[in-house]
Amino acid sequence: MSVERVHRMSYVVDAAAPAGALYTLVADVTQWPLFLPDTVHVERLDFDAAGDRYARWADADGELRRSLVRRSLDAGGRRVVFREERPDEPVAASGGSWTVEELAPGWSRLTLEQELVLGGPAAAAERAVASAEEGARAALAGLRGAAERWRRLDELLMSFEESVRIEGPAEPVYEFLYGVESWPGRVAHVLEAEVAEDRPGVQRTRLLNLADDGSVHPTEAVRVCFPAAGRIVFRQTRPHPLLAAHAGEWSVEPDPSGVTVFCRHDVLLDERAAERVLGPGAEPAAARRYVREVLGRESRAALEPATRYAGDPVRALRSV
């Protein structure tokens, strides 16, 4: 017989950053995959000035878990109150708050308070508590790290996409993007590819990539696939050596005469790696150009064989 019990936790970190900058990072969940190491993808379902509701895919203990969260946002008080909808067993209920306080000019404090109502066997409840505590500590550390780079975030963050127009059906194009294990020999820079599916639609990939200078580097990613919507979202758990974080999405969008295929990239540059990868004196602007060129070229290299896979010629190829 199981008995429900309540576990409360509270964590605090101080950051060398303005309170407004720290609160903005807490409130904007769409960028969490770049700052929180366990977050693969976040999708806002509803949003207004008073609050939002989002789905979050998080990788914890080697298992990808989807949660639905509803939040109320108080920008003036720098406070966010959240509640998880329909949490997984053994958690019967989960909720809490984020609070940002200004300590002094340029210094702020972030407090996360959370309450879990737990049922089921004691061992399962203990694992759920340990996972929640580990996730909380990692979240605070990730948000603090991002906030303390607030002056440089605009030059460290990049978002861009590549697209290709195909006069052909959507299904074979999506099949090609889904089947990463078939990319060696078809996608120019991919030498090897390993894919494991935790369950249908959840992939863990490892690619061995060939660079222009002849060097090779591995990348690893978690991908969540939505065949009915023609989408594959991803977060690289081992990104390109110049990147601190890399997330994005492949999408196949049909129209009456064919499809347009997009690959979007959201990246956070690793400012410490610029000189190591590009040479002494390399600055973020050079790293931005390099990353844009490399990821753009690699995206196009995957999109081009997708057009052949569909059996129809490319009408137009463009970068945005």
XYZ file of C-alpha atoms in Angstrom:
320
model
C 0.000 0.000 0.000
C 1.424 3.368 -0.992
C 1.041 6.596 0.971
C 1.243 10.049 -0.539
C 3.981 12.253 0.863
C 5.163 15.765 0.158
C 8.729 16.749 -0.679
C 9.650 20.426 -0.619
C 12.882 21.846 -1.914
C 14.387 25.305 -2.177
C 17.519 26.324 -4.060
C 19.207 29.729 -4.295
C 21.982 31.099 -6.505
C 23.439 34.588 -6.737
C 24.418 35.940 -10.139
C 26.635 38.804 -11.252
C 23.842 40.116 -13.470
C 20.978 42.608 -13.303
C 17.719 41.232 -11.926
C 15.889 42.140 -15.140
C 18.289 40.111 -17.270
C 17.970 37.087 -15.008
C 14.177 37.301 -14.909
C 14.008 37.481 -18.715
C 15.909 34.192 -18.975
C 13.530 32.521 -16.527
C 10.454 33.845 -18.316
C 11.518 32.982 -21.892
C 11.335 29.186 -21.911
C 11.880 29.005 -25.693
C 15.631 29.512 -25.168
C 15.991 26.978 -22.365
C 17.436 24.275 -24.678
C 20.482 26.548 -25.077
C 20.929 27.158 -21.352
C 19.538 24.146 -19.469
C 21.586 20.994 -20.152
C 18.681 18.555 -19.776
C 16.190 20.456 -21.968
C 15.861 19.097 -25.508
C 12.894 21.157 -26.739
C 10.297 23.607 -25.438
C 7.129 24.473 -27.296
C 4.868 27.272 -26.120
C 1.222 26.287 -26.495
C -0.378 29.457 -25.095
C 1.104 32.806 -24.140
C -0.014 36.257 -22.995
C 1.268 38.923 -20.640
C -0.198 37.157 -17.597
C 1.217 33.685 -18.242
C 1.900 30.821 -20.560
C 1.558 27.072 -21.061
C 4.275 25.000 -22.642
C 5.414 21.471 -23.375
C 8.978 20.590 -22.411
C 11.015 17.557 -23.399
C 13.783 16.925 -20.861
C 16.443 14.216 -20.825
C 16.863 12.919 -17.287
C 18.575 9.710 -16.210
C 18.853 8.605 -19.824
C 15.103 8.874 -20.399
C 13.314 11.576 -22.366
C 10.301 12.895 -20.488
C 7.598 15.258 -21.729
C 5.882 17.588 -19.282
C 3.078 20.124 -19.647
C 3.475 23.220 -17.502
C 1.223 26.214 -16.871
C 2.769 29.398 -15.467
C 1.705 32.822 -14.242
C 4.218 35.592 -14.976
C 4.659 38.651 -12.767
C 7.276 40.793 -14.503
C 6.896 43.648 -12.010
C 7.509 41.361 -9.045
C 9.994 39.228 -11.020
C 8.170 36.078 -9.973
C 6.973 33.063 -11.956
C 4.572 30.525 -10.436
C 4.278 27.166 -12.200
C 2.254 23.966 -12.016
C 2.825 20.764 -13.959
C -0.252 19.255 -15.577
C -0.688 15.477 -15.353
C 2.779 14.594 -14.049
C 4.083 11.055 -14.464
C 3.939 8.559 -11.629
C 5.075 8.411 -8.916
C 4.590 12.213 -8.863
C 0.942 13.014 -8.171
C 1.382 16.812 -8.246
C 4.230 19.235 -8.868
C 4.443 23.004 -8.654
C 6.483 25.876 -7.376
C 7.934 29.283 -8.148
C 10.928 31.163 -9.495
C 11.756 34.476 -7.806
C 14.411 37.012 -8.804
C 15.594 39.631 -6.292
C 17.932 42.547 -6.875
C 20.764 42.415 -4.336
C 22.747 45.408 -5.601
C 23.356 47.071 -8.958
C 24.573 44.279 -11.226
C 23.837 41.521 -8.689
C 20.705 39.407 -8.286
C 19.438 36.286 -6.528
C 17.406 33.496 -8.119
C 15.317 31.261 -5.874
C 13.570 28.106 -7.031
C 11.003 26.595 -4.685
C 9.247 23.381 -5.656
C 6.832 20.967 -4.034
C 6.301 17.373 -5.127
C 3.398 15.206 -3.990
C 4.585 11.627 -4.306
C 2.856 8.262 -4.288
C 3.780 4.752 -5.286
C 6.672 2.652 -3.999
C 9.257 4.401 -1.860
C 12.144 3.532 -4.196
C 10.390 5.106 -7.188
C 9.571 8.212 -5.147
C 13.203 8.545 -4.062
C 14.373 8.344 -7.678
C 11.838 11.008 -8.674
C 13.047 13.314 -5.892
C 16.705 12.779 -6.814
C 15.946 13.513 -10.477
C 13.985 16.672 -9.589
C 16.763 17.912 -7.304
C 19.440 17.285 -9.919
C 17.344 19.065 -12.562
C 16.763 22.031 -10.247
C 20.465 22.484 -9.499
C 21.349 22.210 -13.186
C 18.643 24.709 -14.155
C 19.839 27.317 -11.665
C 23.449 26.863 -12.730
C 22.536 27.160 -16.424
C 20.427 30.276 -15.955
C 23.059 31.906 -13.757
C 25.754 31.182 -16.343
C 23.664 32.701 -19.117
C 22.709 35.736 -17.036
C 26.322 36.481 -16.162
C 27.059 36.746 -19.898
C 24.125 39.111 -20.447
C 26.297 41.845 -21.973
C 27.612 39.385 -24.584
C 24.589 37.176 -25.193
C 23.506 39.066 -28.302
C 26.807 38.238 -30.018
C 26.948 34.670 -28.657
C 23.417 33.657 -29.678
C 22.529 32.935 -33.309
C 19.423 31.686 -35.102
C 19.194 30.989 -38.826
C 17.728 28.509 -41.272
C 18.280 26.854 -44.624
C 15.451 25.786 -46.918
C 14.898 23.940 -50.155
C 11.857 23.801 -52.442
C 10.926 20.385 -53.818
C 8.295 19.493 -56.377
C 7.450 16.131 -54.898
C 5.617 14.401 -52.048
C 6.392 15.043 -48.408
C 6.564 11.432 -47.212
C 9.873 10.329 -48.822
C 11.555 13.587 -47.822
C 10.574 13.109 -44.184
C 11.617 9.462 -44.386
C 15.093 10.528 -45.507
C 15.446 13.076 -42.686
C 14.230 10.493 -40.165
C 16.599 7.784 -41.408
C 19.897 9.275 -40.229
C 21.542 5.856 -40.331
C 21.403 6.049 -44.161
C 23.259 9.378 -44.410
C 26.863 8.093 -44.759
C 27.582 7.986 -48.490
C 24.602 10.276 -49.206
C 25.372 13.351 -47.102
C 28.831 14.612 -48.008
C 30.207 15.413 -44.553
C 28.770 12.401 -42.676
C 31.300 9.563 -42.471
C 29.513 7.407 -39.904
C 26.099 7.435 -38.265
C 24.715 5.527 -35.307
C 21.061 5.761 -34.261
C 19.297 4.301 -31.229
C 15.570 4.691 -30.635
C 14.526 4.730 -26.989
C 10.985 4.413 -28.239
C 9.330 5.216 -31.583
C 10.039 8.829 -32.483
C 12.788 9.418 -29.914
C 16.256 9.047 -31.407
C 19.770 9.332 -30.031
C 22.246 9.892 -32.836
C 26.012 9.965 -33.142
C 27.564 11.302 -36.347
C 31.200 11.402 -37.354
C 31.614 14.564 -39.428
C 34.308 15.510 -41.950
C 35.466 19.146 -41.914
C 36.884 21.079 -44.884
C 40.405 20.827 -43.490
C 40.195 17.033 -43.393
C 39.715 16.775 -39.635
C 36.826 14.818 -38.159
C 34.671 15.543 -35.163
C 31.756 13.653 -33.613
C 28.403 15.191 -32.762
C 25.694 13.575 -30.662
C 22.034 14.576 -30.446
C 18.639 13.718 -29.070
C 15.873 14.025 -31.688
C 12.110 14.033 -31.134
C 10.153 13.162 -34.274
C 6.568 14.163 -35.138
C 5.747 12.333 -38.401
C 2.164 13.597 -38.657
C 3.380 17.192 -38.470
C 6.467 16.613 -40.641
C 8.800 17.847 -37.884
C 11.963 16.662 -36.152
C 13.290 18.757 -33.276
C 16.762 18.175 -31.898
C 19.318 19.222 -29.347
C 22.931 18.271 -29.708
C 24.309 16.822 -26.499
C 27.773 16.945 -28.053
C 27.809 19.927 -30.432
C 30.382 21.316 -32.847
C 33.628 22.275 -31.030
C 32.842 26.006 -31.405
C 29.438 25.726 -29.747
C 28.346 25.630 -26.123
C 24.834 24.544 -27.178
C 22.982 23.742 -30.391
C 19.274 23.035 -30.924
C 16.956 23.261 -33.887
C 14.344 21.682 -36.098
C 13.783 19.990 -39.452
C 10.336 20.619 -40.914
C 8.623 19.501 -44.120
C 5.804 21.853 -45.127
C 3.585 20.674 -48.016
C 1.618 22.865 -50.424
C -0.480 22.066 -53.529
C 2.551 21.640 -55.813
C 5.227 20.194 -53.537
C 7.010 20.831 -50.244
C 9.438 23.273 -48.665
C 11.947 21.744 -46.289
C 13.465 23.891 -43.551
C 16.361 23.325 -41.188
C 16.514 25.855 -38.351
C 19.498 26.257 -36.051
C 19.620 27.949 -32.638
C 23.153 28.071 -31.265
C 25.142 29.471 -28.360
C 28.799 30.095 -29.184
C 31.489 28.877 -26.817
C 33.520 32.048 -26.490
C 36.462 30.198 -24.935
C 36.770 27.933 -27.986
C 37.157 30.619 -30.659
C 40.937 30.937 -30.410
C 41.392 27.199 -29.927
C 39.454 26.390 -33.109
C 40.118 29.444 -35.299
C 43.520 30.555 -34.061
C 44.979 33.309 -31.820
C 43.065 36.571 -31.778
C 39.816 35.091 -33.115
C 36.805 37.083 -31.912
C 33.089 36.213 -31.640
C 32.341 37.877 -34.997
C 34.719 35.479 -36.751
C 33.211 32.552 -34.860
C 29.719 33.629 -35.917
C 30.724 33.719 -39.589
C 32.444 30.354 -39.334
C 29.531 28.641 -37.581
C 27.005 30.134 -39.992
C 29.034 28.903 -42.957
C 29.697 25.404 -41.583
C 26.193 24.657 -40.302
C 24.632 26.183 -43.402
C 26.793 24.040 -45.666
C 26.058 20.901 -43.637
C 22.310 21.607 -43.721
C 22.359 22.073 -47.473
C 24.374 18.873 -47.807
C 21.519 17.006 -46.104
C 18.755 18.860 -47.947
C 20.151 18.245 -51.425
C 20.015 14.405 -51.302
C 16.571 14.716 -49.735
C 15.424 16.231 -53.028
C 16.854 13.291 -54.961
C 15.236 10.929 -52.495
C 11.886 12.504 -53.353
C 12.579 11.861 -57.033
C 12.037 15.420 -58.191
C 14.370 18.301 -59.081
C 15.023 21.303 -56.917
C 13.166 24.415 -57.940
C 14.992 26.845 -55.673
C 17.594 26.740 -52.916
C 17.929 29.672 -50.602
C 19.350 30.778 -47.267
C 17.576 33.043 -44.808
